[in-house]
Coordinates of C-alpha atoms and ligand atoms in Angstrom, one line a residue:
M1 CA 27.2 -0.5 4.1
A2 CA 24.2 0.8 5.8
Q3 CA 22.9 4.2 4.7
T4 CA 21.3 6.3 7.3
Y5 CA 20.1 9.9 7.3
D6 CA 19.4 12.2 10.2
H7 CA 16.2 14.2 9.6
G8 CA 16.7 16.1 12.8
G9 CA 14.5 16.2 15.9
G10 CA 15.2 12.6 16.9
V11 CA 14.2 11.1 13.5
R12 CA 16.5 9.1 11.3
S13 CA 15.9 6.9 8.3
L14 CA 17.6 3.7 7.0
R15 CA 17.4 2.3 3.5
V16 CA 16.4 -1.4 3.8
P17 CA 16.8 -3.1 0.4
I18 CA 13.9 -4.9 -1.3
P19 CA 15.4 -7.8 -3.3
D20 CA 14.7 -7.9 -7.1
N21 CA 12.4 -4.9 -7.0
P22 CA 12.7 -1.7 -9.1
L23 CA 11.7 0.4 -6.0
G24 CA 15.1 -0.6 -4.6
H25 CA 14.5 -0.1 -0.9
T26 CA 12.1 0.8 1.9
L27 CA 12.8 3.9 4.1
V28 CA 12.5 2.7 7.7
Y29 CA 12.3 5.6 10.1
V30 CA 13.7 5.5 13.6
V31 CA 11.9 7.8 16.0
D32 CA 13.5 8.4 19.4
T33 CA 11.1 8.3 22.4
D34 CA 11.6 8.5 26.1
R35 CA 11.3 4.7 26.3
G36 CA 13.6 3.9 23.4
P37 CA 13.6 4.0 19.7
V38 CA 10.4 3.2 17.8
L39 CA 10.5 2.1 14.1
I40 CA 8.0 3.2 11.5
D41 CA 7.9 0.1 9.2
T42 CA 10.7 -2.5 9.2
G43 CA 11.4 -3.6 5.6
W44 CA 11.5 -6.8 3.5
D45 CA 12.0 -10.2 5.3
D46 CA 15.3 -11.3 3.7
P47 CA 18.7 -12.1 5.4
A48 CA 20.5 -9.2 3.6
S49 CA 17.8 -6.7 4.4
W50 CA 17.8 -7.8 8.1
D51 CA 21.6 -7.3 8.2
T52 CA 21.2 -3.8 6.6
L53 CA 18.5 -2.9 9.2
A54 CA 20.8 -4.1 12.0
E55 CA 23.8 -2.2 10.6
G56 CA 21.7 1.0 10.1
L57 CA 20.4 0.8 13.7
A58 CA 24.0 0.4 14.9
A59 CA 25.0 3.5 12.9
C60 CA 22.2 5.3 14.8
G61 CA 23.7 4.1 18.1
T62 CA 21.1 1.5 18.8
G63 CA 20.3 -2.1 17.7
P64 CA 17.4 -4.5 17.1
A65 CA 17.4 -5.5 20.7
D66 CA 16.7 -1.9 21.9
I67 CA 13.6 -1.3 19.8
H68 CA 10.7 -0.3 22.0
G69 CA 7.9 -0.5 19.4
V70 CA 7.1 -0.9 15.7
V71 CA 4.4 1.2 14.0
I72 CA 3.3 -0.2 10.6
T73 CA 1.9 2.0 7.9
H74 CA 0.3 -1.0 6.1
H75 CA 0.7 -4.8 5.9
H76 CA 2.7 -5.1 2.7
P77 CA 5.8 -7.2 3.0
D78 CA 8.2 -4.4 2.1
H79 CA 6.9 -2.6 5.2
H80 CA 5.9 -5.3 7.7
G81 CA 8.3 -8.1 6.6
L82 CA 10.9 -7.8 9.3
S83 CA 8.5 -6.8 12.2
G84 CA 8.5 -10.3 13.6
K85 CA 12.3 -10.5 13.7
V86 CA 12.5 -7.1 15.5
R87 CA 9.9 -8.3 18.0
E88 CA 11.9 -11.5 18.6
A89 CA 15.1 -9.5 19.2
S90 CA 13.6 -6.9 21.5
G91 CA 10.2 -7.8 22.8
A92 CA 8.9 -4.7 21.0
W93 CA 5.1 -4.3 20.4
I94 CA 3.8 -4.1 16.8
A95 CA 1.0 -1.7 16.0
M96 CA -1.2 -1.8 12.9
H97 CA -4.7 -0.5 11.9
A98 CA -7.4 -3.1 12.5
A99 CA -8.3 -3.5 8.8
D100 CA -4.7 -4.5 7.8
A101 CA -4.4 -6.6 11.0
A102 CA -7.4 -8.5 9.7
I103 CA -5.6 -9.2 6.4
V104 CA -2.5 -10.4 8.3
R105 CA -4.7 -12.8 10.3
R106 CA -6.3 -14.1 7.1
T107 CA -3.0 -14.5 5.4
R108 CA -1.8 -16.6 8.4
T109 CA -4.8 -18.9 8.2
T110 CA -5.8 -19.1 4.5
R111 CA -4.4 -22.1 2.6
P112 CA -2.7 -21.1 -0.7
E113 CA -5.1 -23.3 -2.7
R114 CA -8.1 -21.3 -1.3
W115 CA -6.4 -18.2 -2.5
F116 CA -5.8 -19.6 -6.0
S117 CA -9.5 -20.7 -6.3
Y118 CA -10.6 -17.2 -5.3
M119 CA -8.3 -15.6 -7.8
A120 CA -9.4 -18.0 -10.6
A121 CA -13.1 -17.2 -9.9
K122 CA -12.4 -13.5 -9.8
L123 CA -10.4 -13.4 -13.0
T124 CA -13.1 -15.5 -14.8
A125 CA -15.7 -13.0 -13.7
A126 CA -13.5 -10.2 -15.0
G127 CA -13.5 -11.8 -18.5
A128 CA -10.0 -13.3 -18.4
P129 CA -9.4 -15.9 -21.1
D130 CA -9.1 -19.5 -20.1
A131 CA -5.4 -19.6 -21.0
H132 CA -4.8 -16.9 -18.3
V133 CA -6.9 -18.6 -15.6
A134 CA -5.7 -22.2 -16.2
P135 CA -2.4 -21.9 -14.2
L136 CA -4.4 -20.8 -11.2
R137 CA -6.8 -23.8 -11.5
A138 CA -3.7 -26.1 -11.7
A139 CA -2.1 -24.4 -8.6
R140 CA -5.2 -24.7 -6.5
R141 CA -4.7 -28.4 -5.9
P142 CA -3.3 -28.9 -2.4
S143 CA 0.3 -28.2 -2.7
T144 CA 3.6 -28.0 -0.8
L145 CA 3.8 -24.3 -1.3
P146 CA 5.7 -22.6 1.6
G147 CA 3.3 -20.9 3.9
F148 CA 3.6 -17.2 4.2
S149 CA 3.2 -16.0 7.7
P150 CA 3.5 -12.3 8.5
A151 CA 3.8 -11.3 12.2
A152 CA 0.5 -10.8 14.0
P153 CA 0.4 -7.3 15.4
D154 CA -0.3 -6.9 19.2
R155 CA -1.5 -3.3 19.3
E156 CA -4.2 -1.5 17.2
I157 CA -3.6 1.9 15.6
V158 CA -6.8 3.9 16.2
P159 CA -7.5 6.6 13.6
G160 CA -7.3 10.1 14.9
E161 CA -5.6 9.1 18.1
L162 CA -2.1 9.8 19.4
L163 CA 0.0 6.7 19.6
D164 CA 1.2 5.8 23.1
L165 CA 4.7 7.1 22.7
A166 CA 6.5 8.7 25.7
G167 CA 7.6 12.2 24.9
R168 CA 6.3 12.4 21.3
R169 CA 3.1 13.5 19.6
L170 CA 2.5 11.1 16.7
R171 CA -1.1 11.0 15.5
A172 CA -2.6 8.2 13.3
I173 CA -4.3 9.5 10.1
W174 CA -6.3 6.7 8.5
T175 CA -5.6 6.8 4.7
P176 CA -7.3 3.7 3.1
G177 CA -6.9 3.1 -0.6
H178 CA -3.6 1.4 -1.2
T179 CA -4.7 -1.0 1.5
P180 CA -7.9 -0.8 3.6
G181 CA -5.9 -0.1 6.8
H182 CA -3.1 2.1 5.5
V183 CA -2.2 4.9 8.0
C184 CA -0.1 8.0 7.7
L185 CA 1.5 9.2 10.9
H186 CA 1.6 12.9 11.7
L187 CA 4.4 14.0 14.0
E188 CA 2.7 17.1 15.6
E189 CA 6.0 18.8 16.5
E190 CA 7.7 21.8 15.2
H191 CA 9.9 21.1 12.2
P192 CA 13.6 21.0 13.3
A193 CA 14.5 23.3 10.4
Q194 CA 11.4 25.5 11.1
L195 CA 10.0 24.9 7.6
P196 CA 6.5 26.5 7.2
G197 CA 3.6 24.0 7.8
H198 CA 2.5 21.7 10.5
G199 CA 4.9 19.0 11.7
R200 CA 6.0 16.1 9.6
L201 CA 4.0 13.4 7.9
F202 CA 5.3 9.8 7.6
S203 CA 3.3 8.9 4.5
G204 CA 4.0 5.2 3.9
D205 CA 3.0 4.3 0.3
H206 CA 0.1 6.7 0.4
L207 CA 1.9 9.8 -0.8
L208 CA 5.1 9.4 -2.7
P209 CA 7.1 12.1 -4.5
E210 CA 7.4 10.6 -8.0
I211 CA 5.2 7.5 -8.3
T212 CA 1.5 6.7 -7.8
P213 CA 0.8 3.7 -5.5
H214 CA -1.0 0.7 -6.8
I215 CA -4.8 1.0 -6.2
G216 CA -6.5 -2.3 -6.8
L217 CA -9.3 -4.1 -4.9
Y218 CA -9.2 -5.1 -1.3
E219 CA -9.0 -8.7 -2.2
D220 CA -10.8 -10.8 0.4
P221 CA -12.1 -14.3 -0.3
D222 CA -14.4 -14.1 2.7
D223 CA -16.0 -10.7 2.1
T224 CA -18.4 -9.9 -0.8
T225 CA -18.8 -6.2 0.1
V226 CA -18.4 -4.1 -3.1
T227 CA -15.7 -1.7 -1.9
D228 CA -14.4 1.4 -3.7
P229 CA -10.7 1.6 -3.0
L230 CA -10.0 4.3 -5.5
G231 CA -12.7 6.5 -4.0
D232 CA -11.2 5.8 -0.6
Y233 CA -7.8 6.7 -1.9
L234 CA -8.9 10.0 -3.4
A235 CA -10.7 11.0 -0.1
S236 CA -7.6 10.0 1.9
L237 CA -5.4 12.2 -0.3
E238 CA -7.6 15.2 0.5
R239 CA -7.3 14.3 4.2
V240 CA -3.5 14.5 4.2
A241 CA -3.5 17.7 2.1
H242 CA -5.6 19.4 4.8
L243 CA -2.9 18.7 7.4
V244 CA -0.4 20.9 5.4
P245 CA 2.7 19.2 6.8
A246 CA 6.0 21.1 6.6
E247 CA 7.6 17.9 5.2
V248 CA 6.6 14.5 4.0
L249 CA 8.7 11.5 4.9
P250 CA 7.6 8.7 2.6
A251 CA 8.5 5.0 2.7
H252 CA 10.1 5.0 -0.7
Q253 CA 12.1 7.5 -2.8
H254 CA 12.9 10.7 -0.9
T255 CA 11.4 13.4 1.4
F256 CA 9.6 16.3 0.0
T257 CA 7.6 19.5 0.9
D258 CA 4.3 21.0 -0.4
A259 CA 2.1 18.0 0.2
P260 CA -1.0 19.8 -1.1
A261 CA 0.7 20.4 -4.5
R262 CA 1.6 16.6 -4.8
V263 CA -2.0 15.7 -3.8
R264 CA -3.4 18.0 -6.5
E265 CA -1.1 16.3 -9.1
L266 CA -2.3 12.8 -8.0
L267 CA -6.0 13.9 -8.0
A268 CA -5.5 15.3 -11.6
H269 CA -3.7 12.1 -12.7
H270 CA -6.6 9.9 -11.5
E271 CA -9.3 12.2 -12.9
S272 CA -7.6 12.1 -16.4
R273 CA -7.3 8.3 -16.1
L274 CA -11.0 8.0 -15.3
T275 CA -11.9 10.3 -18.2
D276 CA -9.8 8.2 -20.6
L277 CA -11.5 5.0 -19.4
Q278 CA -14.9 6.5 -19.9
V279 CA -13.9 7.2 -23.5
L280 CA -12.8 3.6 -23.9
L281 CA -16.2 2.5 -22.5
A282 CA -18.1 3.9 -25.5
E283 CA -18.4 0.2 -26.3
P284 CA -19.2 -2.4 -23.6
L285 CA -16.0 -3.9 -22.2
T286 CA -15.2 -6.5 -19.5
P287 CA -12.6 -5.5 -17.0
W288 CA -10.1 -7.7 -18.9
Q289 CA -10.9 -6.0 -22.2
L290 CA -10.6 -2.6 -20.5
A291 CA -7.2 -3.4 -19.0
E292 CA -6.0 -4.6 -22.5
R293 CA -6.9 -1.2 -23.9
M294 CA -5.6 1.0 -21.0
E295 CA -2.2 2.7 -21.1
W296 CA 0.4 0.9 -19.1
N297 CA 4.2 1.3 -19.0
R298 CA 4.5 -1.2 -21.9
P299 CA 2.3 -2.9 -24.4
W300 CA -0.2 -5.4 -23.0
D301 CA 1.3 -8.4 -24.7
Q302 CA 4.7 -7.7 -23.0
I303 CA 3.2 -7.4 -19.5
P304 CA 4.2 -10.5 -17.4
Y305 CA 1.5 -12.7 -15.9
G306 CA 1.6 -11.4 -12.3
S307 CA 1.6 -7.8 -13.4
R308 CA -1.4 -8.5 -15.6
N309 CA -3.3 -9.6 -12.5
I310 CA -2.4 -6.3 -10.8
A311 CA -3.4 -4.4 -13.9
I312 CA -6.9 -6.1 -13.9
A313 CA -7.3 -5.1 -10.2
E314 CA -6.4 -1.5 -11.1
A315 CA -8.9 -1.5 -14.1
E316 CA -11.6 -2.9 -11.7
A317 CA -10.8 -0.2 -9.1
H318 CA -11.3 2.5 -11.7
L319 CA -14.5 0.8 -13.0
R320 CA -16.0 0.8 -9.5
R321 CA -15.2 4.5 -9.1
L322 CA -16.9 5.3 -12.5
V323 CA -20.0 3.2 -11.5
K324 CA -20.2 4.9 -8.1
L325 CA -20.0 8.3 -9.8
G326 CA -22.7 7.3 -12.3
R327 CA -20.3 7.6 -15.2
A328 CA -20.5 4.0 -16.2
E329 CA -22.8 1.0 -15.6
A330 CA -22.9 -2.7 -15.9
V331 CA -24.6 -4.0 -19.1
A332 CA -27.7 -5.9 -17.9
G333 CA -27.5 -9.7 -18.5
S334 CA -23.8 -9.6 -19.7
E335 CA -21.7 -12.6 -18.6
P336 CA -18.9 -12.0 -17.8
V337 CA -20.1 -8.5 -16.8
A338 CA -19.3 -5.8 -19.3
Y339 CA -19.5 -2.1 -18.5
V340 CA -20.4 0.8 -20.7
A341 CA -20.1 4.6 -20.2
V342 CA -23.2 6.6 -19.2
Q343 CA -23.3 9.5 -21.6
Ligands
ZN401 ZN1 2.4 -1.0 -0.3
ZN402 ZN1 5.9 0.0 -0.3

C-alpha cells in the first residue's frame, strides 16, 4: 500500500522503500508544475520500490508516464536509483549537479576490479592490516561481477540558479559534503500554512532531523586532489541555515522546522567529535588506528567489514579537517602515515 502525504501548495511525498536498510525508505517529492509533475529524487532501484513509486504516483492522480522531469539531490542509489526507469516510462529529463554527474559517468565506465585496486591501495595507506585488505586484492582479479550502471543525467543543476520549471520558483543551493555535488532545493514560495520563514527546503541527505549523514572522502580513483569533505559539509550547513526556510522536507525521516537550530546541533556535534579525536591523537595514529579508537554505535570488533571501510573514510575526513585547521599534522617519514595532534 503506497503511503503518500500532501504537504500543500502542490507538493506531495511518497515513501519508497530501501530494501534491507535501517533507514527504511526514501521520501520522494512530487512537485506540480505547469508542464506536469516533477520528482525530487526517485528511490532505490528494486522491483518492489518501483511498484510503490508507481502506486504512490497513482494515489496522487498521476503516473510514471506523466513525469515531466527528475531533480536529483545527489547520486546515491537510494535517491537516483529509479531515475532511469522514470525516464524510460515518460521521457522526463534528469537533472543533477555536475560534480555528482561526473561520479555517475565514472561509475558507468570504471571496471569493478579497478575500484577494488583503488580501495586496496587506499586502505593500505590508511594503515589497514593485511587481513582486512586481502579480500579486496582477491576481488580485483577480472570478475563476472554485475556492472552497476546508474542513469546518466541529461541536465545540469547550476548552483544559485532557478531550475527551469514552469510556474515554480525552485532554486539550487549547492551543499557539498555528503557528496561533492549534493544540492538542496529551495522552493521560494510562501509556505502553504504561512509558517514563519522563507519558503521550503528540500534538503536531500544534507539536513536530516534525527541523524547525521555520512561524511567520508570523495572517493575518486582518477583524482589525487586532497579534498576536505567535512569542511565542505560544515560550510554547506551554514549556507542552508542562512536561508531560514519555514520548513525542511528531507529525503529520509520526516519534515521539520527551525533549520538554524538543527544546523547548530550538527555543527556542535562535529566540533565535539573533532575535539575528541584531537585528544586521541596525543599519540601518533594511522587513520585505521584512529578509527579503532573512535566512538561508533558498537564496539570496533563487532563492526562488519563494509561498515569498517565507511568508518575509515569518516576518520580520514575528520583527520583532513584537523590538518586543515592546524590542529593535527602528519608525522614526517611515517609509513603508513600517522597523524598527531598539534598542541
Ligand atoms: Zn546519500
Ligand atoms: Zn539517502
